[in-house]
Amino acid sequence: MPPKKNTSKSVEASTETVKRSTRVRTTARQATVTKTEKPLKESTKPAKSAPKPDAKQAAKSTKKSTKSTEKPSKMSSIKSTSATKKRKADEDEEKPREIKRSRVAQPRQPKPKAKVVINEAPKTKLNVFVCGEGSSGELGLGTAKNVIDVKRPRLNKLLSAEEVGVVQVAVGGMHCLALTYDNKIFSWGVNDQGALGRETEWDGGYKDIENDSDSESDDEDSGLNPRESIPTAIPATAFPEGTVFVEVAAADSASFALTDDGLVYGWGTFRSNDGILGFDASSRVQTTPTLISSLKKITHLTCGANHVLALNDQGRVFSWGSGQQNQLGRRIVERNRLNGLQPREFGLPKNIVHIGSGSYHSFAVHTTGNVYSWGLNSFGATALREGAGDDEAAIVHPTLVESLSNRDISQICGGAHHSVAIAGDGECLVWGRLDGFQSGLKIDTLSDDAVIKDERDRPRILIAPTPVPDIKAKVVAAASDHSLAIDAEGRAWSWGFSATYQTGQGTQDDIEVATVIDNTATRGKKLNWAGAGGQFSVFTEPASV
């Protein structure tokens, strides 16, 4: 007989495998209990012992138990890991994370610069007198019919010293500005290109103005736009709070205001030979006041027809506007003519103490007494012989005027083609065009050396600055073709073109020689200032209030 096979070892191995399998299943059940958080009651009954299989059955059992051991082991590991992650997630939800906020540096607020006052506003209240053409409201007398042609100076009651309190006036081509004691800027006249700095639209219509408008009646209405013909303040909201004005200046279609800390505001537009040039590079017409940011520490402004000069506290001069007649003192190429709208310095030395302008030419007085001029010179308005008599003659850059230098010039200005200045202790000097009586001198008394004659041998240009007899001037003014002066006694003088009564002499005939204005309104008054517009004139007197 063949010997019997020893199956005890196989049975023991199978038994051990079964035990391991049982432990694995128990572990898996415990993991499931942990996951579901519902533990099952463990059985207290002892496990039945497995029957002893034969060798073949033991081998098969071993293979099956090995497979069953591997599968539950992987599943239990995954489930255990999942349960652990869930517990961590639950703990994280219970304990909210603290968000760390990064520190943000707060920007430093710049301290506002203290205001440095360099200019002082005038304080004397003034009575204002006007004469000349008022058909566009430039006299500021309102809408009555008798305000159209004012033959002699008339007190403007709409600008009374008691109620308005004007302290300074500026006269443009067809509009005016007035600065008041309480820091308001009044404007009146033509507002076609925004020169008044405020809204003046009116739906009231217009009436035909008859020639017999000499009536003194205030009952009849002229049909003028009341928003232009009645002096009205520019809204205070047009300027930053705390702005204090010290001076106003007017060109033909533009206006400017200077502050106590040397800033300049402007509005309106400049015109060229072809029409509107623009106010600045970005604005064709500036209807409300705007700051000209490039100008700082300005102490004085003066305007020509379409250009402006500004003097700063260091004696430097800036110019801007139309430069077609070289009135800016720097060459402006026609294709880049908008460059002239930017204020810039030009070829003047430092330490200028006074500036002046005519319609298309300009002047500057140096601290040494030297006088410089530039601009249109076809009639010798610059007091230089160069090109005088030629239609397009011009002085491109500031040029020393020897005939005016070292004569202690305190004021200098000009009209379209002539100029006026005050020298020494009040000597009133005139030069330039004279064939329309712009000089105020008897032409036949002038020497040949002082004049330039035309092709018919008639004196046309007074090239040498010449004093006007009998006038010891304190103030002078000039417009297109007429001139004014206030003497030391407070009397007003006038001469030149008078077709619209702008000389205040009560006649439309030109005034050949300088003549005192004598009428009821100004007789005995001590006038202290005069301004000449295109077709009208303005005078002021310190008020006794």
CSV table of N, CA and C in Angstrom, one decimal, residues 202-276:
chain,number,residue,atom,x,y,z
A,202,TRP,N,-30.8,135.8,-24.9
A,202,TRP,CA,-32.0,136.5,-24.6
A,202,TRP,C,-33.0,136.3,-25.8
A,203,ASP,N,-34.2,136.1,-25.5
A,203,ASP,CA,-35.2,135.8,-26.5
A,203,ASP,C,-36.1,137.0,-26.8
A,204,GLY,N,-35.7,138.2,-26.3
A,204,GLY,CA,-36.6,139.3,-26.4
A,204,GLY,C,-36.6,140.0,-27.7
A,205,GLY,N,-35.7,139.6,-28.6
A,205,GLY,CA,-35.7,140.3,-30.0
A,205,GLY,C,-35.0,141.6,-29.9
A,206,TYR,N,-34.9,142.2,-31.1
A,206,TYR,CA,-34.3,143.5,-31.2
A,206,TYR,C,-35.2,144.5,-32.0
A,207,LYS,N,-34.9,145.8,-31.8
A,207,LYS,CA,-35.7,146.8,-32.5
A,207,LYS,C,-34.7,147.6,-33.4
A,208,ASP,N,-35.3,148.2,-34.4
A,208,ASP,CA,-34.5,149.1,-35.2
A,208,ASP,C,-34.1,150.4,-34.4
A,209,ILE,N,-32.9,150.7,-34.5
A,209,ILE,CA,-32.4,151.9,-33.8
A,209,ILE,C,-32.4,153.1,-34.8
A,210,GLU,N,-33.2,154.1,-34.5
A,210,GLU,CA,-33.3,155.3,-35.4
A,210,GLU,C,-32.2,156.2,-35.1
A,211,ASN,N,-31.9,157.1,-36.1
A,211,ASN,CA,-30.8,158.0,-36.0
A,211,ASN,C,-31.1,159.1,-35.0
A,212,ASP,N,-32.4,159.4,-34.7
A,212,ASP,CA,-32.6,160.5,-33.8
A,212,ASP,C,-32.7,160.0,-32.4
A,213,SER,N,-31.6,159.3,-32.0
A,213,SER,CA,-31.5,158.7,-30.6
A,213,SER,C,-30.9,159.6,-29.6
A,214,ASP,N,-31.0,160.9,-29.8
A,214,ASP,CA,-30.4,161.9,-28.9
A,214,ASP,C,-31.3,162.2,-27.7
A,215,SER,N,-32.5,161.6,-27.8
A,215,SER,CA,-33.5,161.9,-26.7
A,215,SER,C,-33.0,161.4,-25.4
A,216,GLU,N,-33.3,162.3,-24.4
A,216,GLU,CA,-32.8,161.9,-23.0
A,216,GLU,C,-33.9,161.1,-22.3
A,217,SER,N,-35.0,160.8,-22.9
A,217,SER,CA,-36.0,160.0,-22.3
A,217,SER,C,-35.6,158.6,-22.0
A,218,ASP,N,-35.9,158.2,-20.7
A,218,ASP,CA,-35.6,156.8,-20.3
A,218,ASP,C,-36.8,155.9,-20.5
A,219,ASP,N,-37.9,156.4,-21.0
A,219,ASP,CA,-39.1,155.6,-21.1
A,219,ASP,C,-39.1,154.7,-22.3
A,220,GLU,N,-38.4,155.1,-23.4
A,220,GLU,CA,-38.3,154.3,-24.6
A,220,GLU,C,-37.3,153.3,-24.5
A,221,ASP,N,-37.6,152.1,-25.1
A,221,ASP,CA,-36.7,151.0,-25.0
A,221,ASP,C,-35.9,150.9,-26.3
A,222,SER,N,-34.6,150.7,-26.3
A,222,SER,CA,-33.8,150.6,-27.4
A,222,SER,C,-33.8,149.2,-28.1
A,223,GLY,N,-34.3,148.2,-27.4
A,223,GLY,CA,-34.3,146.9,-27.9
A,223,GLY,C,-33.0,146.1,-27.7
A,224,LEU,N,-32.1,146.7,-26.9
A,224,LEU,CA,-30.8,146.1,-26.6
A,224,LEU,C,-31.0,144.9,-25.7
A,225,ASN,N,-30.2,143.9,-25.8
A,225,ASN,CA,-30.2,142.7,-24.9
A,225,ASN,C,-29.8,143.2,-23.5
A,226,PRO,N,-30.8,143.1,-22.6
A,226,PRO,CA,-30.5,143.6,-21.2
A,226,PRO,C,-29.3,142.8,-20.5
A,227,ARG,N,-29.1,141.6,-20.9
A,227,ARG,CA,-28.1,140.8,-20.3
A,227,ARG,C,-26.7,141.1,-20.8
A,228,GLU,N,-26.6,141.9,-21.9
A,228,GLU,CA,-25.4,142.4,-22.3
A,228,GLU,C,-25.2,143.9,-22.0
A,229,SER,N,-26.3,144.7,-22.1
A,229,SER,CA,-26.2,146.1,-21.9
A,229,SER,C,-26.2,146.5,-20.4
A,230,ILE,N,-26.7,145.7,-19.5
A,230,ILE,CA,-26.7,146.0,-18.1
A,230,ILE,C,-25.5,145.3,-17.4
A,231,PRO,N,-24.6,146.0,-16.8
A,231,PRO,CA,-23.5,145.4,-16.1
A,231,PRO,C,-23.9,144.4,-15.1
A,232,THR,N,-23.4,143.2,-15.2
A,232,THR,CA,-23.8,142.0,-14.4
A,232,THR,C,-22.5,141.3,-14.0
A,233,ALA,N,-22.6,140.8,-12.7
A,233,ALA,CA,-21.4,140.1,-12.2
A,233,ALA,C,-21.3,138.7,-12.8
A,234,ILE,N,-20.1,138.2,-13.1
A,234,ILE,CA,-19.8,136.9,-13.4
A,234,ILE,C,-20.1,136.0,-12.2
A,235,PRO,N,-20.8,134.9,-12.3
A,235,PRO,CA,-21.1,134.1,-11.1
A,235,PRO,C,-19.9,133.7,-10.3
A,236,ALA,N,-19.9,133.8,-9.0
A,236,ALA,CA,-18.8,133.5,-8.1
A,236,ALA,C,-18.4,132.0,-8.3
A,237,THR,N,-19.4,131.2,-8.7
A,237,THR,CA,-19.1,129.8,-8.8
A,237,THR,C,-18.1,129.5,-10.0
A,238,ALA,N,-17.9,130.5,-10.8
A,238,ALA,CA,-17.0,130.3,-11.9
A,238,ALA,C,-15.5,130.3,-11.5
A,239,PHE,N,-15.3,130.6,-10.3
A,239,PHE,CA,-13.9,130.7,-9.7
A,239,PHE,C,-13.8,129.8,-8.5
A,240,PRO,N,-12.6,129.3,-8.1
A,240,PRO,CA,-12.5,128.6,-6.9
A,240,PRO,C,-12.7,129.4,-5.7
A,241,GLU,N,-13.2,128.8,-4.6
A,241,GLU,CA,-13.5,129.5,-3.4
A,241,GLU,C,-12.2,130.1,-2.8
A,242,GLY,N,-12.3,131.4,-2.4
A,242,GLY,CA,-11.2,132.0,-1.8
A,242,GLY,C,-10.3,132.8,-2.8
A,243,THR,N,-10.7,132.8,-4.1
A,243,THR,CA,-10.0,133.6,-5.1
A,243,THR,C,-10.2,135.1,-4.8
A,244,VAL,N,-9.1,135.8,-4.8
A,244,VAL,CA,-9.2,137.3,-4.6
A,244,VAL,C,-8.6,137.9,-5.9
A,245,PHE,N,-9.3,138.8,-6.5
A,245,PHE,CA,-8.9,139.5,-7.7
A,245,PHE,C,-8.3,140.9,-7.4
A,246,VAL,N,-7.3,141.2,-8.3
A,246,VAL,CA,-6.7,142.5,-8.1
A,246,VAL,C,-6.7,143.4,-9.4
A,247,GLU,N,-6.9,142.7,-10.5
A,247,GLU,CA,-6.9,143.5,-11.8
A,247,GLU,C,-7.7,142.7,-12.8
A,248,VAL,N,-8.3,143.5,-13.8
A,248,VAL,CA,-8.9,142.9,-14.9
A,248,VAL,C,-8.3,143.5,-16.2
A,249,ALA,N,-8.3,142.8,-17.3
A,249,ALA,CA,-7.8,143.3,-18.6
A,249,ALA,C,-8.7,142.8,-19.7
A,250,ALA,N,-8.8,143.6,-20.8
A,250,ALA,CA,-9.7,143.2,-21.9
A,250,ALA,C,-9.0,143.5,-23.2
A,251,ALA,N,-9.2,142.5,-24.1
A,251,ALA,CA,-8.8,142.6,-25.5
A,251,ALA,C,-10.0,142.8,-26.3
A,252,ASP,N,-9.9,142.6,-27.6
A,252,ASP,CA,-11.1,142.8,-28.4
A,252,ASP,C,-12.2,141.8,-28.1
A,253,SER,N,-11.9,140.5,-28.0
A,253,SER,CA,-12.9,139.4,-27.8
A,253,SER,C,-12.5,138.5,-26.7
A,254,ALA,N,-11.6,138.9,-25.8
A,254,ALA,CA,-11.1,138.1,-24.7
A,254,ALA,C,-11.0,139.0,-23.4
A,255,SER,N,-11.1,138.3,-22.3
A,255,SER,CA,-11.0,139.0,-21.0
A,255,SER,C,-10.1,138.2,-20.1
A,256,PHE,N,-9.5,138.9,-19.1
A,256,PHE,CA,-8.5,138.2,-18.2
A,256,PHE,C,-8.6,138.9,-16.8
A,257,ALA,N,-8.3,138.1,-15.8
A,257,ALA,CA,-8.4,138.5,-14.4
A,257,ALA,C,-7.2,138.0,-13.7
A,258,LEU,N,-6.6,138.9,-12.9
A,258,LEU,CA,-5.3,138.6,-12.1
A,258,LEU,C,-5.7,138.5,-10.6
A,259,THR,N,-5.1,137.5,-10.0
A,259,THR,CA,-5.4,137.3,-8.5
A,259,THR,C,-4.3,137.8,-7.7
A,260,ASP,N,-4.6,137.8,-6.3
A,260,ASP,CA,-3.6,138.4,-5.4
A,260,ASP,C,-2.4,137.5,-5.3
A,261,ASP,N,-2.5,136.2,-5.6
A,261,ASP,CA,-1.3,135.4,-5.6
A,261,ASP,C,-0.7,135.1,-6.9
A,262,GLY,N,-1.0,136.0,-7.9
A,262,GLY,CA,-0.4,135.9,-9.2
A,262,GLY,C,-0.9,135.0,-10.2
A,263,LEU,N,-2.1,134.4,-10.0
A,263,LEU,CA,-2.7,133.5,-11.0
A,263,LEU,C,-3.5,134.3,-12.0
A,264,VAL,N,-3.7,133.7,-13.2
A,264,VAL,CA,-4.4,134.4,-14.2
A,264,VAL,C,-5.6,133.5,-14.7
A,265,TYR,N,-6.8,134.1,-14.8
A,265,TYR,CA,-7.9,133.4,-15.4
A,265,TYR,C,-8.3,134.2,-16.7
A,266,GLY,N,-8.8,133.4,-17.7
A,266,GLY,CA,-9.2,134.1,-18.9
A,266,GLY,C,-10.4,133.4,-19.5
A,267,TRP,N,-11.0,134.1,-20.5
A,267,TRP,CA,-12.2,133.6,-21.2
A,267,TRP,C,-12.4,134.4,-22.5
A,268,GLY,N,-13.1,133.9,-23.4
A,268,GLY,CA,-13.3,134.6,-24.7
A,268,GLY,C,-12.5,133.9,-25.8
A,269,THR,N,-12.0,134.6,-26.7
A,269,THR,CA,-11.2,134.1,-27.8
A,269,THR,C,-10.3,135.1,-28.4
A,270,PHE,N,-9.3,134.7,-29.2
A,270,PHE,CA,-8.5,135.6,-30.0
A,270,PHE,C,-8.9,135.4,-31.5
A,271,ARG,N,-8.7,136.5,-32.2
A,271,ARG,CA,-9.1,136.5,-33.7
A,271,ARG,C,-7.8,136.8,-34.5
A,272,SER,N,-7.8,136.2,-35.7
A,272,SER,CA,-6.7,136.5,-36.6
A,272,SER,C,-7.3,137.1,-37.9
A,273,ASN,N,-6.5,137.3,-38.9
A,273,ASN,CA,-6.9,137.9,-40.1
A,273,ASN,C,-8.0,137.0,-40.8
A,274,ASP,N,-8.1,135.8,-40.5
A,274,ASP,CA,-9.0,134.8,-41.1
A,274,ASP,C,-10.2,134.6,-40.3
A,275,GLY,N,-10.4,135.2,-39.1
A,275,GLY,CA,-11.5,135.0,-38.3
A,275,GLY,C,-11.1,134.5,-36.9
A,276,ILE,N,-11.9,133.6,-36.3
A,276,ILE,CA,-11.5,133.2,-34.9
A,276,ILE,C,-10.3,132.3,-35.0
